[in-house]
Coordinates of C-alpha atoms in Angstrom, one line a residue:
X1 CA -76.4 -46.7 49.3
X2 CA -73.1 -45.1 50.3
X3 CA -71.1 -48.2 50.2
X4 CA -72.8 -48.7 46.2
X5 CA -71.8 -45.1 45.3
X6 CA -68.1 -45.7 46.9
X7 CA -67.9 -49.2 45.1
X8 CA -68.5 -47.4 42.0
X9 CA -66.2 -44.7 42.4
X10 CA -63.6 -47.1 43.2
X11 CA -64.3 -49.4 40.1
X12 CA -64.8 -46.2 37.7
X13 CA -61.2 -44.8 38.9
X14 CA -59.3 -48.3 38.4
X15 CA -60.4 -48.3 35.1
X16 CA -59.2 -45.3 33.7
X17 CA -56.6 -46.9 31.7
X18 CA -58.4 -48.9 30.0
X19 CA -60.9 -46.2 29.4
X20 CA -57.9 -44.3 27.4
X21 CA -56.6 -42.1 29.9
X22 CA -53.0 -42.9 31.4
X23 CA -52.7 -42.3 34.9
X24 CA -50.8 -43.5 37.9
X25 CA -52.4 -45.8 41.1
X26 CA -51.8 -42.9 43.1
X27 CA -53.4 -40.4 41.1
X28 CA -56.3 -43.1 40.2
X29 CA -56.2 -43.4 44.4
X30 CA -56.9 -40.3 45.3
X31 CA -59.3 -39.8 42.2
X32 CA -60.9 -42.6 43.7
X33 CA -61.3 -40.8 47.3
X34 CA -62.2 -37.3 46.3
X35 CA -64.8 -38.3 43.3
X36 CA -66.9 -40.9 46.3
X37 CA -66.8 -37.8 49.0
X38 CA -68.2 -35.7 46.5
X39 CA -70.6 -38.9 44.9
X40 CA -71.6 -39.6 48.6
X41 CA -72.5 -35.4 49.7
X42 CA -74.3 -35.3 46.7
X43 CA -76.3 -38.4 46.9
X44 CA -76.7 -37.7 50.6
X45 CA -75.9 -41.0 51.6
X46 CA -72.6 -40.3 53.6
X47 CA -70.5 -43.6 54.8
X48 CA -68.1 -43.2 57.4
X49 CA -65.5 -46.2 55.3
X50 CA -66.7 -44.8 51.6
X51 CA -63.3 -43.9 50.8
X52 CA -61.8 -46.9 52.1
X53 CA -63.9 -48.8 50.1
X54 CA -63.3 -46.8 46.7
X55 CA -59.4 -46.8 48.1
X56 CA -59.4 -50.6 48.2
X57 CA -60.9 -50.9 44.4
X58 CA -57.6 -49.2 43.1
X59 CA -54.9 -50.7 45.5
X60 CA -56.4 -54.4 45.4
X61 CA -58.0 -55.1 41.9
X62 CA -60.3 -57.7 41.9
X63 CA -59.2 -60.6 39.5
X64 CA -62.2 -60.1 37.5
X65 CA -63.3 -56.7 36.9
X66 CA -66.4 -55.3 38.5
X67 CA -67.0 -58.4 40.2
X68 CA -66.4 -56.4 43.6
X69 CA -68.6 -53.8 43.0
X70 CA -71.8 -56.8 42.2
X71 CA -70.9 -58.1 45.5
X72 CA -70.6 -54.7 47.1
X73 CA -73.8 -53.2 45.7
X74 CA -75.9 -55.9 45.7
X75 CA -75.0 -57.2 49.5
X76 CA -75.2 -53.9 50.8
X77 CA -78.6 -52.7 49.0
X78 CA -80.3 -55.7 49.5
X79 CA -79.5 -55.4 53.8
X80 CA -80.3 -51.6 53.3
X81 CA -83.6 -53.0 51.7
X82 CA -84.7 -55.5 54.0
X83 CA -83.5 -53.3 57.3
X84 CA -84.5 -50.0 56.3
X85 CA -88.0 -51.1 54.7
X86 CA -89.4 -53.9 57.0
X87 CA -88.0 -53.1 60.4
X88 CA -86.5 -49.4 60.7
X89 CA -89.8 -47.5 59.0
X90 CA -92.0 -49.8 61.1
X91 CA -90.7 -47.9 63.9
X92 CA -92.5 -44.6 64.8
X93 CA -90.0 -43.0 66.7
X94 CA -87.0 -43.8 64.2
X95 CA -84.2 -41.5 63.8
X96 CA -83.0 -42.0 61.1
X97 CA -84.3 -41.2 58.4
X98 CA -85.8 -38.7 59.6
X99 CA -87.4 -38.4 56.2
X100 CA -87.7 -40.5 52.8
X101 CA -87.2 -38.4 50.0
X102 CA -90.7 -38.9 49.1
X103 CA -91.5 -36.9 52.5
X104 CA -89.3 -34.2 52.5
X105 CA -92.7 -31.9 52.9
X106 CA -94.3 -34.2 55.4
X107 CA -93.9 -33.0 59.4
X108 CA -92.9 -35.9 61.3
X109 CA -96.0 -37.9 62.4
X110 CA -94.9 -38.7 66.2
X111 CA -91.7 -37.5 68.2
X112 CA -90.0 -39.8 70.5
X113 CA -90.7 -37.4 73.8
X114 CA -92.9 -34.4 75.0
X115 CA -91.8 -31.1 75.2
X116 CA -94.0 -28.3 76.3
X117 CA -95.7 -26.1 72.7
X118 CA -93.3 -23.0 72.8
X119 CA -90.4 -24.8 73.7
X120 CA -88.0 -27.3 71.4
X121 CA -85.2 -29.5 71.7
X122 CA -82.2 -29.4 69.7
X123 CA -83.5 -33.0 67.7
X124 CA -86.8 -32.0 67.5
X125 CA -85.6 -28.5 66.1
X126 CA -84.0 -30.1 63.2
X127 CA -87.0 -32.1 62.7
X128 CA -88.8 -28.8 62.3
X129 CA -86.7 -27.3 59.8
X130 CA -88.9 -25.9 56.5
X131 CA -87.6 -26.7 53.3
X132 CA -86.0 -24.0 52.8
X133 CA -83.3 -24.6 55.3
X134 CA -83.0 -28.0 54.4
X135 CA -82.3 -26.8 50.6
X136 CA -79.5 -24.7 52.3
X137 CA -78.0 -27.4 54.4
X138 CA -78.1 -29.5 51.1
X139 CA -76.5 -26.8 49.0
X140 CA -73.9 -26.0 52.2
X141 CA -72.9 -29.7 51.5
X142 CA -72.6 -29.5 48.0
X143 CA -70.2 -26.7 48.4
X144 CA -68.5 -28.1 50.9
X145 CA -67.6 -31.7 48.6
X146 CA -66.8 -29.1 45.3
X147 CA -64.8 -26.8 47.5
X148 CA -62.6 -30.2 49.1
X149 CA -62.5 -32.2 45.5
X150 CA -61.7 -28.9 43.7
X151 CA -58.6 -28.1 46.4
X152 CA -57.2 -31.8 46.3
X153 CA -57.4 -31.8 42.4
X154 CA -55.7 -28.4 42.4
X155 CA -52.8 -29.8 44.9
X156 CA -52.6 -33.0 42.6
X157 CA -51.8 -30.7 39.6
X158 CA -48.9 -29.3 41.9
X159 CA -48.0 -32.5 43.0
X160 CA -47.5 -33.8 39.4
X161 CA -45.3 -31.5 38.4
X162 CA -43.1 -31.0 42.0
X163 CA -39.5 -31.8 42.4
X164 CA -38.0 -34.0 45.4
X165 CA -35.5 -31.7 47.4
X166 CA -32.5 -34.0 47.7
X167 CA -30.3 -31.5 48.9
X168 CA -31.6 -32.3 52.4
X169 CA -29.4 -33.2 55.1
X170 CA -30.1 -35.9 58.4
X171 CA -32.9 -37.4 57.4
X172 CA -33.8 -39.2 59.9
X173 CA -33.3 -36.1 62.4
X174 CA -35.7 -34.0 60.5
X175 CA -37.9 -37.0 60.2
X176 CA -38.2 -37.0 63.8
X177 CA -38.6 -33.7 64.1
X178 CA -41.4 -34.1 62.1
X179 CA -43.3 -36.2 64.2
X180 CA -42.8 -34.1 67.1
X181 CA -44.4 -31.4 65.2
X182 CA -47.3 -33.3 63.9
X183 CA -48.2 -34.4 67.4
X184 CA -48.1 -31.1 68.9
X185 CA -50.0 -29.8 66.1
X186 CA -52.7 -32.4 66.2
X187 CA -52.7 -34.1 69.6
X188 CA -51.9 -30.7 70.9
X189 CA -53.8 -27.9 69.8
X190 CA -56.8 -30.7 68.4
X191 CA -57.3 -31.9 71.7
X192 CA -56.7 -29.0 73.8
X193 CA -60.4 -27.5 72.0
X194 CA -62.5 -30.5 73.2
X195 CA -63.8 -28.9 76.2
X196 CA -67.2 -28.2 75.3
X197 CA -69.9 -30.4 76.3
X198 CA -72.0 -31.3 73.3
X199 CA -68.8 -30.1 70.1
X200 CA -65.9 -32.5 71.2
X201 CA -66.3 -33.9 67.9
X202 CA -66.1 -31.1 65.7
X203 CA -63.3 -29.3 67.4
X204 CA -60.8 -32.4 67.1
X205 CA -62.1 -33.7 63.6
X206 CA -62.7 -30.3 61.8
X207 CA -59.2 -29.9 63.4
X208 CA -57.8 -32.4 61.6
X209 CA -59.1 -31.5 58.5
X210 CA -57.7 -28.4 59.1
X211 CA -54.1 -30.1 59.4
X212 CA -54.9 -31.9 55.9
X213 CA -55.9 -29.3 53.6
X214 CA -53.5 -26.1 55.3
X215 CA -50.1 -28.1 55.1
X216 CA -51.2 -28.9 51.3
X217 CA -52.0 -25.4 50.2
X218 CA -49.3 -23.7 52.2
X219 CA -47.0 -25.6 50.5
X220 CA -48.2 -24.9 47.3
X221 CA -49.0 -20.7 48.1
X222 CA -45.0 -20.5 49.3
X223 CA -44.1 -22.2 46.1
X224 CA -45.6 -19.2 44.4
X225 CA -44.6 -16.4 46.3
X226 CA -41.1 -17.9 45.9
X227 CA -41.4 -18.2 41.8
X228 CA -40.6 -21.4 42.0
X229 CA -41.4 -25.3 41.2
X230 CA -43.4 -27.0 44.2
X231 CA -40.0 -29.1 46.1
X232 CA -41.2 -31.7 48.1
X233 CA -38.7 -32.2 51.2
X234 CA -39.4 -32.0 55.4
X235 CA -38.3 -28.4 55.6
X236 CA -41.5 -27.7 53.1
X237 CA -43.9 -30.4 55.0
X238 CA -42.5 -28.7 58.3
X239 CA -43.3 -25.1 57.1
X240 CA -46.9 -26.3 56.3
X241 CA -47.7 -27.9 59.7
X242 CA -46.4 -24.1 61.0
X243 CA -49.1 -22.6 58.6
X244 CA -51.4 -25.4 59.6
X245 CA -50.7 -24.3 63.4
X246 CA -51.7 -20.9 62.7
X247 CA -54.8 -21.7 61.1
X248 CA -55.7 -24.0 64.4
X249 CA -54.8 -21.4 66.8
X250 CA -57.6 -19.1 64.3
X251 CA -60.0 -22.1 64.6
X252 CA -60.1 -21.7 68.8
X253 CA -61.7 -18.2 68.5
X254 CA -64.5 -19.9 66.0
X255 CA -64.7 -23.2 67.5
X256 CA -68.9 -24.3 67.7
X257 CA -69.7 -21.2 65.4
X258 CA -68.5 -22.1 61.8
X259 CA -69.8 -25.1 60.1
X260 CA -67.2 -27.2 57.4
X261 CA -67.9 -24.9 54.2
X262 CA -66.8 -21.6 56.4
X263 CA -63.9 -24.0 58.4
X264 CA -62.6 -24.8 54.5
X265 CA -63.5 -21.3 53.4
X266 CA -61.4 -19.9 56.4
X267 CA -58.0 -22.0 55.3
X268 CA -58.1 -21.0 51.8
X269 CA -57.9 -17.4 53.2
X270 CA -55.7 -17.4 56.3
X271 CA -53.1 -19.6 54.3
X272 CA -52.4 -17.2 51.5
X273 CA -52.1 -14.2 54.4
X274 CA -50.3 -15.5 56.6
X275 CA -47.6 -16.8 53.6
X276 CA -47.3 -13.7 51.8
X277 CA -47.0 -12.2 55.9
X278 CA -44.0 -14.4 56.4
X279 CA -42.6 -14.6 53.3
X280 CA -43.1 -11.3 51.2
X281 CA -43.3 -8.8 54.1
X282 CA -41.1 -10.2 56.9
X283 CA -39.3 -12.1 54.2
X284 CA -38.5 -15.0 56.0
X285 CA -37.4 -18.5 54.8
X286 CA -36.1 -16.9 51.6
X287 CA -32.8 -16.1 49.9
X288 CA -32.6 -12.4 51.5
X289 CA -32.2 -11.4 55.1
X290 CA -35.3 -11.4 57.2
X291 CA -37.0 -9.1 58.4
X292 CA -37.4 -9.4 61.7
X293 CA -35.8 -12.7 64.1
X294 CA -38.1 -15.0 64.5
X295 CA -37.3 -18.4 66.3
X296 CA -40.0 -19.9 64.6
X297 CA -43.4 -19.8 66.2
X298 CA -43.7 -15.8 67.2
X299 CA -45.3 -15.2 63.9
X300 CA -47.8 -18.1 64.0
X301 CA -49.4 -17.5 67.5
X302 CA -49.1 -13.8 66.8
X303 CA -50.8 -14.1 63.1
X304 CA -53.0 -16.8 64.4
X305 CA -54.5 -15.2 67.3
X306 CA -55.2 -11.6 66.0
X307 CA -56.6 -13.1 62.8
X308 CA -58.9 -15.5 64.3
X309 CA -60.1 -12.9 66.9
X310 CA -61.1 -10.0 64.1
X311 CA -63.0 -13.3 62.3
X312 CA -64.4 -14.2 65.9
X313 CA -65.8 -10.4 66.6
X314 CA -67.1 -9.8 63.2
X315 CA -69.2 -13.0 63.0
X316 CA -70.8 -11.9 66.2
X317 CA -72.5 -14.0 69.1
X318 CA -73.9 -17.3 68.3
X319 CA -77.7 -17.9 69.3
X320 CA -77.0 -21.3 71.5
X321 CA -74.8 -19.7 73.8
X322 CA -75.6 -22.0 76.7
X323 CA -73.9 -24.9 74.7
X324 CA -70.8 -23.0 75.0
X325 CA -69.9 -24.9 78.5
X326 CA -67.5 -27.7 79.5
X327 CA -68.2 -30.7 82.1
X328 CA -65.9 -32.6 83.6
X329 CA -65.1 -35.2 81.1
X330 CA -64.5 -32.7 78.1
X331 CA -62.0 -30.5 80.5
X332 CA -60.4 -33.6 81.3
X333 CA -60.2 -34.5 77.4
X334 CA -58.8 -31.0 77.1
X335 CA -56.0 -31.0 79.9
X336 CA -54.7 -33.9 78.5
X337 CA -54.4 -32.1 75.1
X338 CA -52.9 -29.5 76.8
X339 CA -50.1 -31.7 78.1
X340 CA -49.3 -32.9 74.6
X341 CA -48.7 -29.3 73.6
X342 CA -47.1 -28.3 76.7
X343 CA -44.2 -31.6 76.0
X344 CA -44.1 -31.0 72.8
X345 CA -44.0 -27.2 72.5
X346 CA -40.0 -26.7 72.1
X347 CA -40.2 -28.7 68.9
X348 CA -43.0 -26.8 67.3
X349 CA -41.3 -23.3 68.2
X350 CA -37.6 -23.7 69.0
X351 CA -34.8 -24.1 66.3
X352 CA -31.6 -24.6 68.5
X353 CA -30.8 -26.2 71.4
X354 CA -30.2 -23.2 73.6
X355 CA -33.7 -21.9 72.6
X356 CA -35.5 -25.1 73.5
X357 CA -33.9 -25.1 76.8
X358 CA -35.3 -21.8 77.2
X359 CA -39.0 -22.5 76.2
X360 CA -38.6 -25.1 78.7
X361 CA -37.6 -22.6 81.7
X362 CA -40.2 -20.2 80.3
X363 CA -43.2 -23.3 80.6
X364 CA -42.3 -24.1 83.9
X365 CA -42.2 -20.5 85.4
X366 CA -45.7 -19.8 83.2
X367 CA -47.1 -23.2 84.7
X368 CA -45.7 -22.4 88.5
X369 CA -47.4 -18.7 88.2
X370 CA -50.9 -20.1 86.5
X371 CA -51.3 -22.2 89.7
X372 CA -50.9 -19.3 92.1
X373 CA -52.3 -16.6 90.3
X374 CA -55.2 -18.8 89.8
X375 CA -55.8 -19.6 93.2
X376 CA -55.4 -16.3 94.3
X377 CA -58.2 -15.0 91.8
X378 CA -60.5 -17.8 92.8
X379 CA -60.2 -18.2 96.3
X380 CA -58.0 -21.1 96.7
X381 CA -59.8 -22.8 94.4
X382 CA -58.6 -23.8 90.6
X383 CA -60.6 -23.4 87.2
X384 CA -60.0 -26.0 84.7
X385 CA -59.9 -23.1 82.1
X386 CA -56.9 -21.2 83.5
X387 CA -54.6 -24.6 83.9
X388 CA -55.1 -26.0 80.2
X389 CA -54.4 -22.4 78.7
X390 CA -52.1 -20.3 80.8
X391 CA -49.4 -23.0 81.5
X392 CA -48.8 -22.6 77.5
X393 CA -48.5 -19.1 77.9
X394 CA -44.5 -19.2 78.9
X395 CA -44.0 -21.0 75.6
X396 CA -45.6 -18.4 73.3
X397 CA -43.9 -15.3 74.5
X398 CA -40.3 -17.1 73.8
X399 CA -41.5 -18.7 70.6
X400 CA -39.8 -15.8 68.8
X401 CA -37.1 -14.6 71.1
X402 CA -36.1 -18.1 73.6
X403 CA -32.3 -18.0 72.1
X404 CA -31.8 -13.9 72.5
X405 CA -32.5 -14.2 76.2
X406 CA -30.7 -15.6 79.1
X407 CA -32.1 -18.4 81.3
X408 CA -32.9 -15.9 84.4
X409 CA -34.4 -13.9 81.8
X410 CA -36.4 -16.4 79.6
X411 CA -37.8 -17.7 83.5
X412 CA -38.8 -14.3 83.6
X413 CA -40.3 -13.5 81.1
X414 CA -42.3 -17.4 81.6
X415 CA -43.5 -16.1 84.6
X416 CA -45.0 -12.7 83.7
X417 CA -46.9 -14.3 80.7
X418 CA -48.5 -16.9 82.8
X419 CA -50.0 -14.1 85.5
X420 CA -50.6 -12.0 82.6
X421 CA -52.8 -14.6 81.0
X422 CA -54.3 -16.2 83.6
X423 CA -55.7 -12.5 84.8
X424 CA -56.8 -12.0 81.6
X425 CA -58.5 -15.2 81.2
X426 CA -60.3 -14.2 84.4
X427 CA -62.1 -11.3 82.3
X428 CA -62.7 -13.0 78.9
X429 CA -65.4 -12.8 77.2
X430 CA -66.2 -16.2 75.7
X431 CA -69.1 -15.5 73.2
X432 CA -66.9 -13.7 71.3
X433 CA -63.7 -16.1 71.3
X434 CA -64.9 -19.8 72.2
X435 CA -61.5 -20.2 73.3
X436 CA -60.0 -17.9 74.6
X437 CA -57.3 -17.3 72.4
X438 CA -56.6 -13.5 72.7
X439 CA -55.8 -14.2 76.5
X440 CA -53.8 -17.9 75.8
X441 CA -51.9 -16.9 72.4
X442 CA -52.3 -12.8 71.3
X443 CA -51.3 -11.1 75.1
X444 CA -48.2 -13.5 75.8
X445 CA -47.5 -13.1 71.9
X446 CA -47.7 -9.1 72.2
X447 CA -45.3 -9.7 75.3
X448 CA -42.5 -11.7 73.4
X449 CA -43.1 -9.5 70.4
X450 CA -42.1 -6.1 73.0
X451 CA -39.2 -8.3 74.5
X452 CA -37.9 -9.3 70.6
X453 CA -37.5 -5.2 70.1
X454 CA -35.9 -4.0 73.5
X455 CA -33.6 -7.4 73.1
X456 CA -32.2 -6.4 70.1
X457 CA -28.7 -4.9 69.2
X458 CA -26.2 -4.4 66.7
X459 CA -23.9 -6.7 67.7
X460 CA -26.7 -9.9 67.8
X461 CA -27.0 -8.5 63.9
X462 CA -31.1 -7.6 64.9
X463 CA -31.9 -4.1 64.5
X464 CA -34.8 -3.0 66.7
X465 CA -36.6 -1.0 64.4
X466 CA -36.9 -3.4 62.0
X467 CA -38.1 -5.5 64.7
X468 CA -41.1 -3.0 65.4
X469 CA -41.7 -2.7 62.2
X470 CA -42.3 -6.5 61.2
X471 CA -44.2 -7.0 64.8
X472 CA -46.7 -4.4 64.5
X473 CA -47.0 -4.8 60.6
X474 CA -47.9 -8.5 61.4
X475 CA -50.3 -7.1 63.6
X476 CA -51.7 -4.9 61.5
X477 CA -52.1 -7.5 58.4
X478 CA -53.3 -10.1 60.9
X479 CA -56.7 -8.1 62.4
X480 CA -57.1 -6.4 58.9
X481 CA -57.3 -10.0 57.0
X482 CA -59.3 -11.2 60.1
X483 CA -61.8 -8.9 59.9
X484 CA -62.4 -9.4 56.7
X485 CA -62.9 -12.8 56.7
X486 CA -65.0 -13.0 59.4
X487 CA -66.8 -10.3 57.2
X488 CA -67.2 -13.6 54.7
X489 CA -67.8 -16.2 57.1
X490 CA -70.8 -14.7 58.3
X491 CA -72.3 -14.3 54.9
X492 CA -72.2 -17.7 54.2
X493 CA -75.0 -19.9 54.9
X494 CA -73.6 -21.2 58.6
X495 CA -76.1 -23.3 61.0
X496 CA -76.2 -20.9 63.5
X497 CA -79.7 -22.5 64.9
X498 CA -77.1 -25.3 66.3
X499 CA -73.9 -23.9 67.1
X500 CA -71.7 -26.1 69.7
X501 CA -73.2 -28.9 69.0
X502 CA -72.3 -32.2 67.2
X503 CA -75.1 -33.2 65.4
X504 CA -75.2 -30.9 62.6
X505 CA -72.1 -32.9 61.1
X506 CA -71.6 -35.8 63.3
X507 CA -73.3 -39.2 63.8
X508 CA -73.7 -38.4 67.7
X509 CA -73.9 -41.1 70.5
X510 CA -77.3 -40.9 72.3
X511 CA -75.5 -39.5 75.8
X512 CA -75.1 -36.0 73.5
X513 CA -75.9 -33.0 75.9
X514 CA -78.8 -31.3 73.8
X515 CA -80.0 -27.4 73.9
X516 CA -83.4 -26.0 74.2
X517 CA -84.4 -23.3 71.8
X518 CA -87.1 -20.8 72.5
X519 CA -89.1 -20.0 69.2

């Protein structure tokens, strides 16, 4: 059914012009993607290649037209047919589908294991859901395709009337500076989250949706705030993956608690905050002097991490807490993201050379100190938690400040942020901040921020107060915005039954850790 409602999609969009309404293959390509998302959500009959299939309608028109889409439907509904009808719902213990439409008020007749009466699994739980939920799960999709179709349309709009920036210098430099940024953004912070046992999924895919939708609508919020035609160039795209970055270093506090209409609803209101933050208030990356010296990254782990923690506390505890634990695999998955980040760190936060030798000095003395304060705390004897999140610590408390400081005092200062967060880390509370971002990004983040203002001087042109002013102000905007959108969040209709786990949203694998619910 899917693959019929992409085919169509895909044929409908290719022939727009000869329908009478002008429009480019890339506009009739991305037509062709959003409008089978949205088909698919609504149909409920989600297919993981959907918008490859609609995709290939417009880039590879068939000779004759529709004859792709007979072939398509017919192939794949008459296999759906003879599968689904004659094998699958002879089966008493199949998964899927749970339900026909025609039994959306029938109990399931026989479950595929026994679980004592007051007790649940996590499968069997959404087998027990009344209608009601179910009508709010279908309406939370709904909202979730009109809310993705409605922001891509809106960035299309942009998009068609944007300028190229051709007054761009070394290309290829800033091309590769690019890619170092896009890993660290995605391979770094993405896989760094996948430590719990049953949400790997979510926390790298939501993740990259996350990347897709915050670069596009930073880039189209700053074109506002500046009064100005959208310019398409790598200094915007790189400006949107620092947005983006924020926005993922918010998603760590939330990670397991927030479904994908509250993970959308989130971007659309960090991105605008953070923006006007940086460019109406601290005025940077404008025609007038900034406020406050920022390397680069100060303001994104700062804004990040304060936002994402007021959102955290004011949705409150999740009822499935005991999902919210690792096992070996997924703190392997996450170390390993944490080594992205860690190589990659100077290019998403340094802007010279002197200040990317200085994150560097300030990594190594935050990853030296992690492994002894560490083992001090825990009796010789490491936690996988402290190693993937305090080695970054170094790197976060020079991200605003790594070319004002001297090497002795950038080691320093690497040093002091590692203990600071690894002691910290040994305290956290992790129902609140899945995480544990106020301890990996928002105390080194407070400690750069301290070391920006007591470095400062007239002669390096940064005047302290102004310094205090933009850091605490950025503080101030960040928990205040936080709050309220955590305020938001939880008012929307979240699955809270099945937080941290992958099932909700994800075609699972069968080796899926589950919870037990007591109703």
């Amino acid at each position: 059914m899917g693959c019929f409602v992409a085919a169509l999609c895909g044929g409908l969009s290719e022939a727009l012009p000869q329908l009478g309404v002008p429009s480019p293959m890339w506009m009739r390509a991305a037509f062709a993607v959003g409008l089978a998302s949205f088909m698919m959500e609504l149909a409920n009959a989600v297919f993981p290649a959907g918008g490859a299939i609609a995709l290939a309608f417009v880039v590879m028109p068939a000779p004759v037209p529709w004859i792709s889409l007979l072939y398509t439907g017919m192939l794949s509904s008459s296999l759906v047919i003879i599968y689904g009808t004659l094998l699958n719902n002879l089966q008493e213990t199949r998964l899927y589908p749970r339900r026909w439409p025609w039994q959306r008020g029938i109990a399931s007749r026989h479950m595929p294991f026994t679980v004592p009466e007051h007790r649940h699994s996590e499968r069997s739980l959404v087998r027990r859901w009344n209608d009601d939920s179910k009508k709010g799960t279908q309406y939370s999709q709904i909202y979730v395709g009109v809310l993705t179709v409605g922001l891509q349309f809106f960035f299309l709009i942009f998009l068609f009337f944007a300028e190229f920036d051709a007054s761009e210098e070394g290309v290829a430099s800033m091309c590769n500076s690019l890619a170092w940024i896009s890993m660290a953004v995605l391979a770094g912070l993405a896989y760094s989250r996948s430590f719990l046992k049953a949400y790997g999924l979510g926390a790298v895919g939501f993740s990259l949706l996350i990347l897709c939708v915050a670069v596009q609508w930073s880039m189209i919020v700053e074109s506002l705030l500046h009064g100005e035609v959208l310019r398409i160039g790598f200094t915007r795209m790189m400006r949107g993956y620092s947005a983006a970055a924020a926005v993922l270093v918010s998603f760590g506090a939330l990670i397991g608690k927030v479904d994908a209409l509250q993970i959308l609803t989130l971007v659309v209101i960090e991105i605008p905050c953070y923006c006007w933050n940086k460019v109406v208030f601290l005025q940077m990356d404008g025609p007038k002097m900034p406020v406050v010296h920022d390397g680069r990254g100060l303001s994104i782990f700062l804004f990040g991490s304060f936002f994402g923690f007021a959102a955290g506390k004011m949705l409150g505890v999740s009822q499935m807490g005991w999902l919210n634990r690792s096992q070996r695999s997924t703190e392997l998955l996450s170390l390993m993201g944490t080594c992205c980040l860690w190589v990659t760190f100077p290019a998403l936060t340094s802007s010279s050379s002197r200040a990317s030798q200085h994150t560097v000095l300030a990594l190594l003395g935050s990853g030296v100190t992690t492994f002894i304060v560490d083992g001090f705390l825990h009796e010789g004897r490491l936690q996988p938690t402290s190693i993937r999140s305090a080695v970054l610590a170094g790197g976060v408390a020079l991200s605003g400040v790594a070319d004002l400081l001297w090497p002795f005092t950038a080691l320093a200062v690497g040093c002091v942020a590692g203990a600071l967060s690894t002691i910290a880390l040994h305290f956290s509370n992790r129902d609140i901040d899945t995480s544990g971002i106020l301890q990996i990004y928002a105390l080194p983040s407070l400690l750069g921020g301290l070391a920006a203002i007591f470095a400062g001087d007239s002669s390096s042109g940064i005047i302290p107060g102004n310094q205090a002013m933009g850091f605490f102000g950025t503080l101030i905007m960040a928990t205040f915005s936080g709050a309220i959108c955590g305020q938001l969040l939880g008012s929307l209709q979240g699955s809270v039954e099945l937080a941290f786990s992958d099932e909700v949203r994800w075609a699972c694998a069968e080796d899926l850790p589950r919870g037990v619910l007591s109703l």
